[in-house]
Short mmCIF file of C-alpha atoms in Angstrom, two decimals:
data_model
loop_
_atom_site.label_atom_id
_atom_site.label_comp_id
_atom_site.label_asym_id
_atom_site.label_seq_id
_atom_site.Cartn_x
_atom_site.Cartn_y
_atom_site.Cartn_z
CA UNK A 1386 24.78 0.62 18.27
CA UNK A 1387 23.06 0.15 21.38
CA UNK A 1388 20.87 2.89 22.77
CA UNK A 1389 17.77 3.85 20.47
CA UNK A 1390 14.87 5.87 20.83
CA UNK A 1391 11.24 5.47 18.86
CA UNK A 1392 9.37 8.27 18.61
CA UNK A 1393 5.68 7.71 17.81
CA UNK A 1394 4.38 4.84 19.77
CA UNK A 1395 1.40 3.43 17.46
CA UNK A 1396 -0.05 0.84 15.75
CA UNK A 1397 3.14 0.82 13.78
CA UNK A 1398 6.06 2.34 15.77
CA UNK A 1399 5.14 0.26 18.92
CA UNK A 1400 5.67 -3.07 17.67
CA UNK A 1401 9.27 -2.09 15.56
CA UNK A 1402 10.22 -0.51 19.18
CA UNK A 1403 9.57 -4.09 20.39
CA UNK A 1404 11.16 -5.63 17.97
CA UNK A 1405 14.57 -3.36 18.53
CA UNK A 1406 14.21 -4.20 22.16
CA UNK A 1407 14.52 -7.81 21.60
CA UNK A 1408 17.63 -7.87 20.45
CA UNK A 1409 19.09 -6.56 23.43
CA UNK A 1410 18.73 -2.86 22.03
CA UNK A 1411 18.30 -0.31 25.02
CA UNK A 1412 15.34 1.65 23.53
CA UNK A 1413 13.49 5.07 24.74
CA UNK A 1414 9.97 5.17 23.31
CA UNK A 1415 8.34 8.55 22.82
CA UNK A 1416 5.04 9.73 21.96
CA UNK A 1417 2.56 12.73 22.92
CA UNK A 1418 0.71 10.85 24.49
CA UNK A 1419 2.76 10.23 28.22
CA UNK A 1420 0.62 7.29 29.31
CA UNK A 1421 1.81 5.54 25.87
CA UNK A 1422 5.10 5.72 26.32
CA UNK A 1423 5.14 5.24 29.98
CA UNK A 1424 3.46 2.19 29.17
CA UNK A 1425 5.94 0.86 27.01
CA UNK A 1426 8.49 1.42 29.65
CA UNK A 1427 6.66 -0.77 32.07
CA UNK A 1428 5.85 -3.46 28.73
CA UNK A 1429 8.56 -3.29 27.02
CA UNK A 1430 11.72 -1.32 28.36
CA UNK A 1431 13.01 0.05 31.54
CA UNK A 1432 15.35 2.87 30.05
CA UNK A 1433 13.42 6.51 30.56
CA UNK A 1434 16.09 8.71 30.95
CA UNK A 1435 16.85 11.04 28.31
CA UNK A 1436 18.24 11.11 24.86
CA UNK A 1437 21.73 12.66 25.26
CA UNK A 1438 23.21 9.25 25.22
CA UNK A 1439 20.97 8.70 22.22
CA UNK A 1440 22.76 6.98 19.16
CA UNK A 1441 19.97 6.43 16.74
CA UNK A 1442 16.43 8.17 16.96
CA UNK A 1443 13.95 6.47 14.50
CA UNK A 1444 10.66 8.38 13.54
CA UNK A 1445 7.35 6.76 13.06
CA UNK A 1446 4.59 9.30 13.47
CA UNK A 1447 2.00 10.87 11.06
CA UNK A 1448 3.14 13.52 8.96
CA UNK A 1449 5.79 16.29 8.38
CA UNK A 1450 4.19 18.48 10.58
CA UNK A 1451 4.96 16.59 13.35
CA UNK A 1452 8.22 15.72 12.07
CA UNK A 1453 9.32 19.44 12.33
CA UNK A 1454 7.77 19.62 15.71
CA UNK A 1455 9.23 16.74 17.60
CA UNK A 1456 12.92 17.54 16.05
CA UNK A 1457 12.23 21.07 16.62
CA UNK A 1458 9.92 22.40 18.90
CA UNK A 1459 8.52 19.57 20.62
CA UNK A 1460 6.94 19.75 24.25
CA UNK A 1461 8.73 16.92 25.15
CA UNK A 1462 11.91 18.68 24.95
CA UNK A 1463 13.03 22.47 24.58
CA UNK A 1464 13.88 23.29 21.59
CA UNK A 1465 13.43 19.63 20.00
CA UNK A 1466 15.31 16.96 19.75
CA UNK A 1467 17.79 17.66 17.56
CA UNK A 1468 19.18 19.92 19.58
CA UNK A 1469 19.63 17.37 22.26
CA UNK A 1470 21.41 14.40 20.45
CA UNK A 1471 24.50 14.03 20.31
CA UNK A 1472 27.29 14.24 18.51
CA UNK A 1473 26.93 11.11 15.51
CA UNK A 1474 23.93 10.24 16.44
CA UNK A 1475 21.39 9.18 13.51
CA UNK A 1476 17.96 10.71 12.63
CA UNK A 1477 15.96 7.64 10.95
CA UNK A 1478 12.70 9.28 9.75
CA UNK A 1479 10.73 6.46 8.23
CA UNK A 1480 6.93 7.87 8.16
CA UNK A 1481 5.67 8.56 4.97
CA UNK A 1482 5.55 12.23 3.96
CA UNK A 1483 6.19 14.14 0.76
CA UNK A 1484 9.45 13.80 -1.04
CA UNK A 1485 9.99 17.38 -0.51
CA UNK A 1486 9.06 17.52 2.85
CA UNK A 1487 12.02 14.78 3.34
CA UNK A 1488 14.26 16.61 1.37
CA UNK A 1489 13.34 20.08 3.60
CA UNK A 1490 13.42 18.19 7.05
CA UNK A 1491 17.14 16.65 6.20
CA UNK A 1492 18.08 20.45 5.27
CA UNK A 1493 16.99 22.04 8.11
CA UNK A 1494 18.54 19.34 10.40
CA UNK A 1495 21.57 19.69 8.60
CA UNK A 1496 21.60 23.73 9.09
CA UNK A 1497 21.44 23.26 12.67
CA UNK A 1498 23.00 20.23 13.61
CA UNK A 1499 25.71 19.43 10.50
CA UNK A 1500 27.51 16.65 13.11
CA UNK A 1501 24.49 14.61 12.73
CA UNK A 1502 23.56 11.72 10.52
CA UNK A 1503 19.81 11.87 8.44
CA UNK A 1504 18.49 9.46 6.76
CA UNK A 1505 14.95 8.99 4.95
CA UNK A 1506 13.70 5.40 4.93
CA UNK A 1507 10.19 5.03 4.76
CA UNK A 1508 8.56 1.55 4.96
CA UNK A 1509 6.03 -0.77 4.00
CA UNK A 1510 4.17 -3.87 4.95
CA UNK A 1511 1.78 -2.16 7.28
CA UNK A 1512 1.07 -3.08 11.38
CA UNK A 1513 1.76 -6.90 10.08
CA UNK A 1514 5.33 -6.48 8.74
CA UNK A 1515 5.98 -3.91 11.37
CA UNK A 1516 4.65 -7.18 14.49
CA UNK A 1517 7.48 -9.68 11.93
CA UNK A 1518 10.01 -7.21 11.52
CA UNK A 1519 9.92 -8.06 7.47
CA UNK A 1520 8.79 -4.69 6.42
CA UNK A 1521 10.33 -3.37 3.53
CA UNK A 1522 12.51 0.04 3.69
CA UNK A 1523 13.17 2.47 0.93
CA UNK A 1524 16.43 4.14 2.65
CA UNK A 1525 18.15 6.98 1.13
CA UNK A 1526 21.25 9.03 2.65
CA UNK A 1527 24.65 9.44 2.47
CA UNK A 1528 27.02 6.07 2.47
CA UNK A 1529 28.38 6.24 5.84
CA UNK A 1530 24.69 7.03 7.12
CA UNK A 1531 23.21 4.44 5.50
CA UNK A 1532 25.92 1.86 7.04
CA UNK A 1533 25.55 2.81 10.66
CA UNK A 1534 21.49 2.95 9.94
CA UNK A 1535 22.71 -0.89 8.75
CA UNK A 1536 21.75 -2.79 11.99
CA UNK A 1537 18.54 -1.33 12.62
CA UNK A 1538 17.02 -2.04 9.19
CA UNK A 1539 18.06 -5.65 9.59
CA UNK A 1540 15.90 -5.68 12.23
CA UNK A 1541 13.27 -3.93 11.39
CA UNK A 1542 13.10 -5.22 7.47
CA UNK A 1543 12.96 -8.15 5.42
CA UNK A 1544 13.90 -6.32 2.63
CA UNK A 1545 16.23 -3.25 2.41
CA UNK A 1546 16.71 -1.07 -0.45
CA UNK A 1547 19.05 1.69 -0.95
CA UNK A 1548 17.74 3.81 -3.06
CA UNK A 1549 19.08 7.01 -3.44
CA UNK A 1550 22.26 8.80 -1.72
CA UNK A 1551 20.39 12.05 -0.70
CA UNK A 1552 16.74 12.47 1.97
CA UNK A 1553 14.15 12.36 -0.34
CA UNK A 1554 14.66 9.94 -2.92
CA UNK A 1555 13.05 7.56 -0.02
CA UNK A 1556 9.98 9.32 0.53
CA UNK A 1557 9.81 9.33 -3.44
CA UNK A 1558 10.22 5.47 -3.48
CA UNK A 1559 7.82 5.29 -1.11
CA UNK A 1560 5.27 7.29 -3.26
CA UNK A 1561 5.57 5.08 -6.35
CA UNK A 1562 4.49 2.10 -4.01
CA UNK A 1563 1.23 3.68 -2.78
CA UNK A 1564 0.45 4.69 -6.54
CA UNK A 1565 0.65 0.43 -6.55
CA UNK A 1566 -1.23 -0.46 -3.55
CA UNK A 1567 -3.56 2.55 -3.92
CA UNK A 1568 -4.43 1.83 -7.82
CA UNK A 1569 -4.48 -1.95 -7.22
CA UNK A 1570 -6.91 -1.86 -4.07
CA UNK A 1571 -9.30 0.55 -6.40
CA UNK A 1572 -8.86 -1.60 -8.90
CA UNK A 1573 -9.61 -5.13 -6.79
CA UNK A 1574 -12.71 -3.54 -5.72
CA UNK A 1575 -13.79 -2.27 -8.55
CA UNK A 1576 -13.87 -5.92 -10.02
CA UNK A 1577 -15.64 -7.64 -7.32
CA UNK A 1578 -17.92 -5.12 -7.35
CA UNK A 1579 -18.73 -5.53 -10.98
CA UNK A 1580 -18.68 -9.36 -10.35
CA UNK A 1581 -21.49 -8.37 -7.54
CA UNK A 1582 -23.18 -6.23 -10.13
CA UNK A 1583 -23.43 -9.04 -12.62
CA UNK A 1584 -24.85 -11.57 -10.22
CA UNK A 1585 -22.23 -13.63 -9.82
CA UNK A 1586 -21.23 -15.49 -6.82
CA UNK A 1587 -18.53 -13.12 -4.75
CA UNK A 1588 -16.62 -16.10 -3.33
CA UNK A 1589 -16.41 -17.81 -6.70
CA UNK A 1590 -15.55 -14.99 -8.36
CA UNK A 1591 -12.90 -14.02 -5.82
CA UNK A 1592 -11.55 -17.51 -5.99
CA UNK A 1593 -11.10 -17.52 -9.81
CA UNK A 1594 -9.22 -13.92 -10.17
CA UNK A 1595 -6.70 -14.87 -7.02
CA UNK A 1596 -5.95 -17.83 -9.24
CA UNK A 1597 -4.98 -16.10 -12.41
CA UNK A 1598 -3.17 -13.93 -14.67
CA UNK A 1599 -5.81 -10.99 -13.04
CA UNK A 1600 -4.57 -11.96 -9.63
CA UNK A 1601 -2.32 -8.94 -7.66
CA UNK A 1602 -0.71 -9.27 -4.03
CA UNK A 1603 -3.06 -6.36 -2.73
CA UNK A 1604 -6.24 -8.73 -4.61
CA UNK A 1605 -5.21 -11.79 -2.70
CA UNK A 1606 -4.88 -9.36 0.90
CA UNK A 1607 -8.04 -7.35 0.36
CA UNK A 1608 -10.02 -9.06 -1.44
CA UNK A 1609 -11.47 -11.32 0.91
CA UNK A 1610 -12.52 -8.76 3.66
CA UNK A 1611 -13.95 -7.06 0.49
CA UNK A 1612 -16.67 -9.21 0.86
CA UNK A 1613 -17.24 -9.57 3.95
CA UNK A 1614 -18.87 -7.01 6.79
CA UNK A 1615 -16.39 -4.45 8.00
CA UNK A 1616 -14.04 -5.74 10.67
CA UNK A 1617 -10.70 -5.13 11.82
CA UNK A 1618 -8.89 -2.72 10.33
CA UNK A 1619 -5.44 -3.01 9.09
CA UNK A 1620 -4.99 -0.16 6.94
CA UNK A 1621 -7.39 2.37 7.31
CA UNK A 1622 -9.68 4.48 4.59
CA UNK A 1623 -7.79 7.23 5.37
CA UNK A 1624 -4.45 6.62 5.27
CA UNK A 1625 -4.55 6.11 1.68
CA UNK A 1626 -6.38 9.42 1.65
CA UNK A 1627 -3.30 10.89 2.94
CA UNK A 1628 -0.82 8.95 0.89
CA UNK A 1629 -2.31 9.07 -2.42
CA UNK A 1630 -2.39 12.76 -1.77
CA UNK A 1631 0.99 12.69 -0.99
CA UNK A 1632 1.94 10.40 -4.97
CA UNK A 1633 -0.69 13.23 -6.50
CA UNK A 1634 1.35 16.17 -5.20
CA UNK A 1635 4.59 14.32 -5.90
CA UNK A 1636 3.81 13.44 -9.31
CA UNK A 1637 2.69 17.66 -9.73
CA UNK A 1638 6.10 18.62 -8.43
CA UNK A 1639 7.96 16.27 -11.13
CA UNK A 1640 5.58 16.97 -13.68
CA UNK A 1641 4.56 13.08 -13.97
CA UNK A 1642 1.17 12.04 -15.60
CA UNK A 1643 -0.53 10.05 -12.79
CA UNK A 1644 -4.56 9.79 -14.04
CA UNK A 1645 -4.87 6.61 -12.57
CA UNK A 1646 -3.14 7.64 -9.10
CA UNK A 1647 -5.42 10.59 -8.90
CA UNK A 1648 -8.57 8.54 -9.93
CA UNK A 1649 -8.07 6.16 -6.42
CA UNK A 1650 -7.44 9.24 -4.44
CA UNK A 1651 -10.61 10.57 -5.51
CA UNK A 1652 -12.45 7.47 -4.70
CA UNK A 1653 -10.51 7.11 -1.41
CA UNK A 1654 -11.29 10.67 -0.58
CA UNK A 1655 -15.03 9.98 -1.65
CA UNK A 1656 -15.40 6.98 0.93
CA UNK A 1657 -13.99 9.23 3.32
CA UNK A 1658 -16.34 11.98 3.18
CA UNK A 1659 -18.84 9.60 3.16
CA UNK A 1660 -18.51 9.14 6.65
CA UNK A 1661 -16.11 5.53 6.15
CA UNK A 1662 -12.61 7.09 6.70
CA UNK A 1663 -11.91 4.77 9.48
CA UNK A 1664 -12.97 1.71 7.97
CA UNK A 1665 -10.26 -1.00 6.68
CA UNK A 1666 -9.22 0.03 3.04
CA UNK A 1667 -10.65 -3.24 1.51
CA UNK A 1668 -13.84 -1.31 2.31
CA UNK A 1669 -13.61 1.02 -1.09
CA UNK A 1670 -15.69 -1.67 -2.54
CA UNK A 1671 -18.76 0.30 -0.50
CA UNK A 1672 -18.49 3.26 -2.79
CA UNK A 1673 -18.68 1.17 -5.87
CA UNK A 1674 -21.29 -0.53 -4.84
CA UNK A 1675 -23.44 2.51 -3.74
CA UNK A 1676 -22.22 3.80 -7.31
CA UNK A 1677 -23.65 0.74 -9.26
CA UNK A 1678 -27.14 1.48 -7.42
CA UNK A 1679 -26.28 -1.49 -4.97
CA UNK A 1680 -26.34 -2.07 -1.11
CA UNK A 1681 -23.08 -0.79 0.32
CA UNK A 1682 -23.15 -3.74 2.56
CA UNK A 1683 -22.78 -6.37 -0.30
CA UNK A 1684 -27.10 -7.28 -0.30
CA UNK A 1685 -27.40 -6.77 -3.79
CA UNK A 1686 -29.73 -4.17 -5.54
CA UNK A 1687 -30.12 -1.35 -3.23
#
């Protein structure tokens, strides 16, 4: 494989486009926004000229709706691009998006264009893993899919799993880690905020739980912006809005009994409409602190 194309330019797709690039990849990077992707040209790449030579197009924008829109009816290109690939060429959606959504998107491409290959393989490991090129990828397809897909998760990933032989099982896999990183950043703050509540020391007690059986990877991450003042943001407020949505509607579909998935979303969704979407995640710990009649801003009694 040697001419790729990355569709969705950001915080995420921009830095796994670089990475592709480096390895001698020719890669076309696409966005809506022109200026971002010309940009990258003049960064990054030199190759701008269409996607009919195209062997791989990997996906890495926000939702399904633009997932149907940029394969199907995207401004960029009559029609979409599926219509303009060609012949072998894979479709590597890795954004996260409902497992039925993935399922639905493979369909459709495969009612139109049968002669390509489709393969869902979301990710995770956030802007970080995506700047390293260790991000772990849930892939699911067919076996020959999966092995021409191959080279381009070795880039992109540290760790590859194959986890299902049909679009959808990835976007599933993919669920059942946000249920993890959701409930475990919910739960993190919920600690240290009950450490706050009881007057103890927030660096001590953040110290002591990293250090034992209480500890989690998503503790050790989060927990020290927890208590500090909003800063950079790494993974916002809202994404886990949108992604613990996604596990609650998921879990609906298959029937599953998710309490605690749907408890962070609601807390999530609650620091959102509080005006905090955009804030780093690590930043639930505002809500419980407003909740326990404290200073959102870590001052103690409000």
């Amino acid at each position: 494989m040697k001419r790729v194309a990355v569709a969705g330019l950001g915080a995420m797709g921009w830095p796994m486009a670089e990475n592709l690039a480096r390895t001698g990849l020719e890669v076309l990077g696409l966005d809506a926004l022109t200026e971002r992707a010309e940009a990258f040209h003049r960064q990054v790449s030199t190759r701008n000229d269409g996607i009919e030579n195209i062997e791989a197009l990997v996906i890495m924008v926000v939702n399904a709706e633009q997932i149907r829109s940029l394969l199907f009816s995207d401004a960029l290109v009559v029609g979409g691009l599926a219509s303009r690939l060609p012949t072998d060429a894979c479709i590597v959606q890795m954004s996260t998006v409902a497992p039925a959504d993935a399922e639905a998107l493979a369909a459709d491409v495969a009612a139109v264009r049968p002669d390509l290959h489709y393969v869902d393989a979301p990710v995770s490991g956030g802007v970080v893993g995506a700047q390293a090129g260790t991000l772990s990828i849930m892939a699911a397809g067919d076996a020959p899919s999966l092995e021409r897909c191959r080279p381009l998760f070795d880039i992109l990933g540290q760790a590859i799993f194959e986890v299902g032989d049909r679009p959808g099982q990835g976007a599933a896999m993919k669920a059942v880690n946000q249920l993890l990183c959701g409930v475990h950043i919910a739960a993190a703050a919920e600690a240290l905020a009950l450490a706050e509540k009881s007057g103890i020391d927030r660096q001590i007690a953040l110290r002591l739980v990293q250090g034992s059986a209480a500890s989690s990877w998503m503790l050790r991450d989060r927990g020290p912006r927890m208590i500090e003042p909003p800063g950079d943001v790494t993974s916002a407020i809202d994404i886990f809005c949108k992604d613990l949505g996604i596990v609650c509607d998921a879990a609906s579909s298959s029937r599953a009994y998710t309490p605690l998935a749907h408890s962070a979303h609601q807390l999530f969704v609650a620091t959102a409409e509080g005006g905090e979407g955009r804030l780093d995640d690590s930043q639930l710990i505002r809500t419980y602190r407003r909740l326990n009649g404290c200073d959102p801003e870590g001052g103690g009694q409000a």
